[in-house]
Amino acid sequence: QVQLVESGGGLVQAGGSLRLSCAASGSVFKIDAMGWYRQTPGKQRELVAVITSGGSTNYAGSVKGRFTISRDNAKNTVYLQMNSLKPEDTAVYYCNAVTVLPYSVHWGQGTQVTVSS
């Protein structure tokens, strides 16, 4: 089992920055990829960024160039550095971890990010 705990959310003005953290515990050796998703009321959860165990990354077009996903393997932690924040970035941000074989997915509890105009 994998447990994920997000932190770092908060209120920031447009143009500001936040860094989200996702600390993994449990069977962390089984994780193949970790990512950040976000969700606003009335909308589906969308992928923001993902990083694989091999270090490759991918981003949603709406955040590319502004957000950076990274990891600290020693701390079993994934980060999302969010710069040049916009009001449309306001959402609950969720961390997830995926194991391919056997397939499993784990989710954190979410952390609120609010960007004011």
PDB file of C-alpha atoms in Angstrom:
ATOM      1  CA  GLN A   1       0.000   0.000   0.000  1.00  0.00           C
ATOM      2  CA  VAL A   2       1.055   3.578  -0.694  1.00  0.00           C
ATOM      3  CA  GLN A   3      -0.024   6.596   1.274  1.00  0.00           C
ATOM      4  CA  LEU A   4       0.256  10.109  -0.147  1.00  0.00           C
ATOM      5  CA  VAL A   5       0.060  13.389   1.724  1.00  0.00           C
ATOM      6  CA  GLU A   6      -0.028  16.728  -0.101  1.00  0.00           C
ATOM      7  CA  SER A   7       0.947  20.045   1.388  1.00  0.00           C
ATOM      8  CA  GLY A   8       1.843  23.545   0.295  1.00  0.00           C
ATOM      9  CA  GLY A   9      -1.470  24.836  -0.968  1.00  0.00           C
ATOM     10  CA  GLY A  10      -2.778  28.221  -0.050  1.00  0.00           C
ATOM     11  CA  LEU A  11      -3.920  31.605  -1.250  1.00  0.00           C
ATOM     12  CA  VAL A  12      -1.743  33.586  -3.625  1.00  0.00           C
ATOM     13  CA  GLN A  13      -2.229  36.564  -5.900  1.00  0.00           C
ATOM     14  CA  ALA A  14      -2.081  36.247  -9.657  1.00  0.00           C
ATOM     15  CA  GLY A  15       1.500  36.162 -10.818  1.00  0.00           C
ATOM     16  CA  GLY A  16       2.703  34.599  -7.601  1.00  0.00           C
ATOM     17  CA  SER A  17       4.197  31.205  -6.888  1.00  0.00           C
ATOM     18  CA  LEU A  18       3.527  28.160  -4.751  1.00  0.00           C
ATOM     19  CA  ARG A  19       5.309  24.864  -4.298  1.00  0.00           C
ATOM     20  CA  LEU A  20       3.251  21.780  -3.596  1.00  0.00           C
ATOM     21  CA  SER A  21       4.751  18.716  -1.956  1.00  0.00           C
ATOM     22  CA  CYS A  22       3.581  15.118  -2.034  1.00  0.00           C
ATOM     23  CA  ALA A  23       5.186  12.769   0.457  1.00  0.00           C
ATOM     24  CA  ALA A  24       4.825   9.052  -0.244  1.00  0.00           C
ATOM     25  CA  SER A  25       5.063   6.304   2.326  1.00  0.00           C
ATOM     26  CA  GLY A  26       4.446   2.584   2.401  1.00  0.00           C
ATOM     27  CA  SER A  27       5.409   0.478  -0.615  1.00  0.00           C
ATOM     28  CA  VAL A  28       7.196   3.315  -2.379  1.00  0.00           C
ATOM     29  CA  PHE A  29       9.503   0.913  -4.216  1.00  0.00           C
ATOM     30  CA  LYS A  30       6.542  -0.169  -6.334  1.00  0.00           C
ATOM     31  CA  ILE A  31       5.745   3.286  -7.725  1.00  0.00           C
ATOM     32  CA  ASP A  32       6.315   3.688 -11.473  1.00  0.00           C
ATOM     33  CA  ALA A  33       5.022   7.224 -11.881  1.00  0.00           C
ATOM     34  CA  MET A  34       3.673  10.079  -9.827  1.00  0.00           C
ATOM     35  CA  GLY A  35       1.600  12.987 -10.953  1.00  0.00           C
ATOM     36  CA  TRP A  36      -0.405  16.006 -10.026  1.00  0.00           C
ATOM     37  CA  TYR A  37      -4.055  16.440 -10.958  1.00  0.00           C
ATOM     38  CA  ARG A  38      -6.436  19.254 -10.223  1.00  0.00           C
ATOM     39  CA  GLN A  39     -10.186  19.568  -9.947  1.00  0.00           C
ATOM     40  CA  THR A  40     -12.626  22.444  -9.649  1.00  0.00           C
ATOM     41  CA  PRO A  41     -16.337  22.177  -8.797  1.00  0.00           C
ATOM     42  CA  GLY A  42     -18.331  20.932 -11.760  1.00  0.00           C
ATOM     43  CA  LYS A  43     -15.285  19.854 -13.741  1.00  0.00           C
ATOM     44  CA  GLN A  44     -13.507  16.550 -14.194  1.00  0.00           C
ATOM     45  CA  ARG A  45     -10.175  15.967 -12.598  1.00  0.00           C
ATOM     46  CA  GLU A  46      -7.442  16.824 -15.090  1.00  0.00           C
ATOM     47  CA  LEU A  47      -3.808  15.875 -15.330  1.00  0.00           C
ATOM     48  CA  VAL A  48      -1.427  18.721 -14.583  1.00  0.00           C
ATOM     49  CA  ALA A  49       1.964  17.030 -14.657  1.00  0.00           C
ATOM     50  CA  VAL A  50       3.502  13.583 -14.375  1.00  0.00           C
ATOM     51  CA  ILE A  51       6.972  12.245 -13.712  1.00  0.00           C
ATOM     52  CA  THR A  52       7.989   8.636 -14.275  1.00  0.00           C
ATOM     53  CA  SER A  53      10.464   6.516 -12.385  1.00  0.00           C
ATOM     54  CA  GLY A  54      12.834   7.102 -15.306  1.00  0.00           C
ATOM     55  CA  GLY A  55      12.618  10.850 -14.849  1.00  0.00           C
ATOM     56  CA  SER A  56      10.602  11.778 -17.915  1.00  0.00           C
ATOM     57  CA  THR A  57       7.965  14.464 -17.459  1.00  0.00           C
ATOM     58  CA  ASN A  58       4.825  15.628 -19.185  1.00  0.00           C
ATOM     59  CA  TYR A  59       2.612  18.654 -18.630  1.00  0.00           C
ATOM     60  CA  ALA A  60      -0.807  19.880 -19.530  1.00  0.00           C
ATOM     61  CA  GLY A  61      -0.614  22.541 -22.198  1.00  0.00           C
ATOM     62  CA  SER A  62      -2.225  25.072 -19.896  1.00  0.00           C
ATOM     63  CA  VAL A  63       0.647  24.893 -17.402  1.00  0.00           C
ATOM     64  CA  LYS A  64       3.602  24.181 -19.653  1.00  0.00           C
ATOM     65  CA  GLY A  65       6.333  26.716 -19.101  1.00  0.00           C
ATOM     66  CA  ARG A  66       4.899  27.808 -15.759  1.00  0.00           C
ATOM     67  CA  PHE A  67       4.847  24.621 -13.658  1.00  0.00           C
ATOM     68  CA  THR A  68       7.673  22.197 -12.971  1.00  0.00           C
ATOM     69  CA  ILE A  69       7.340  18.727 -11.501  1.00  0.00           C
ATOM     70  CA  SER A  70      10.336  17.257  -9.734  1.00  0.00           C
ATOM     71  CA  ARG A  71      11.189  14.561  -7.247  1.00  0.00           C
ATOM     72  CA  ASP A  72      13.500  13.870  -4.357  1.00  0.00           C
ATOM     73  CA  ASN A  73      13.975  10.124  -4.247  1.00  0.00           C
ATOM     74  CA  ALA A  74      15.753  10.222  -0.907  1.00  0.00           C
ATOM     75  CA  LYS A  75      12.717  11.861   0.666  1.00  0.00           C
ATOM     76  CA  ASN A  76      10.132   9.925  -1.371  1.00  0.00           C
ATOM     77  CA  THR A  77       8.624  13.268  -2.258  1.00  0.00           C
ATOM     78  CA  VAL A  78       7.356  14.830  -5.474  1.00  0.00           C
ATOM     79  CA  TYR A  79       7.034  18.579  -5.900  1.00  0.00           C
ATOM     80  CA  LEU A  80       5.066  20.862  -8.149  1.00  0.00           C
ATOM     81  CA  GLN A  81       6.592  24.303  -8.488  1.00  0.00           C
ATOM     82  CA  MET A  82       3.908  26.668  -9.753  1.00  0.00           C
ATOM     83  CA  ASN A  83       4.988  30.041 -11.090  1.00  0.00           C
ATOM     84  CA  SER A  84       3.101  32.846 -12.798  1.00  0.00           C
ATOM     85  CA  LEU A  85      -0.118  31.594 -11.277  1.00  0.00           C
ATOM     86  CA  LYS A  86      -3.412  32.575 -12.853  1.00  0.00           C
ATOM     87  CA  PRO A  87      -6.924  32.624 -11.388  1.00  0.00           C
ATOM     88  CA  GLU A  88      -7.828  29.700 -13.627  1.00  0.00           C
ATOM     89  CA  ASP A  89      -5.239  27.627 -11.766  1.00  0.00           C
ATOM     90  CA  THR A  90      -7.520  27.702  -8.728  1.00  0.00           C
ATOM     91  CA  ALA A  91      -8.420  24.123  -7.846  1.00  0.00           C
ATOM     92  CA  VAL A  92      -7.901  21.306  -5.419  1.00  0.00           C
ATOM     93  CA  TYR A  93      -4.632  19.683  -6.394  1.00  0.00           C
ATOM     94  CA  TYR A  94      -4.244  15.939  -5.914  1.00  0.00           C
ATOM     95  CA  CYS A  95      -1.124  13.855  -5.968  1.00  0.00           C
ATOM     96  CA  ASN A  96      -1.277  10.339  -7.334  1.00  0.00           C
ATOM     97  CA  ALA A  97       1.041   7.373  -7.620  1.00  0.00           C
ATOM     98  CA  VAL A  98       0.755   4.588 -10.169  1.00  0.00           C
ATOM     99  CA  THR A  99       2.145   1.076 -10.220  1.00  0.00           C
ATOM    100  CA  VAL A 100       1.961  -0.640 -13.602  1.00  0.00           C
ATOM    101  CA  LEU A 101       2.402  -4.309 -12.665  1.00  0.00           C
ATOM    102  CA  PRO A 102       0.205  -5.149 -10.917  1.00  0.00           C
ATOM    103  CA  TYR A 103      -1.804  -2.062 -11.706  1.00  0.00           C
ATOM    104  CA  SER A 104      -2.733   0.166  -8.817  1.00  0.00           C
ATOM    105  CA  VAL A 105      -3.330   3.857  -8.261  1.00  0.00           C
ATOM    106  CA  HIS A 106      -3.242   5.833  -5.052  1.00  0.00           C
ATOM    107  CA  TRP A 107      -4.470   9.340  -4.363  1.00  0.00           C
ATOM    108  CA  GLY A 108      -3.679  11.930  -1.782  1.00  0.00           C
ATOM    109  CA  GLN A 109      -6.319  13.891   0.055  1.00  0.00           C
ATOM    110  CA  GLY A 110      -5.834  17.051  -1.978  1.00  0.00           C
ATOM    111  CA  THR A 111      -4.628  20.541  -1.174  1.00  0.00           C
ATOM    112  CA  GLN A 112      -6.459  23.731  -2.072  1.00  0.00           C
ATOM    113  CA  VAL A 113      -4.790  26.307  -4.298  1.00  0.00           C
ATOM    114  CA  THR A 114      -6.580  29.618  -4.687  1.00  0.00           C
ATOM    115  CA  VAL A 115      -5.281  32.342  -6.989  1.00  0.00           C
ATOM    116  CA  SER A 116      -6.853  35.760  -6.628  1.00  0.00           C
ATOM    117  CA  SER A 117      -6.985  38.335  -9.388  1.00  0.00           C
TER     118      SER A 117
END
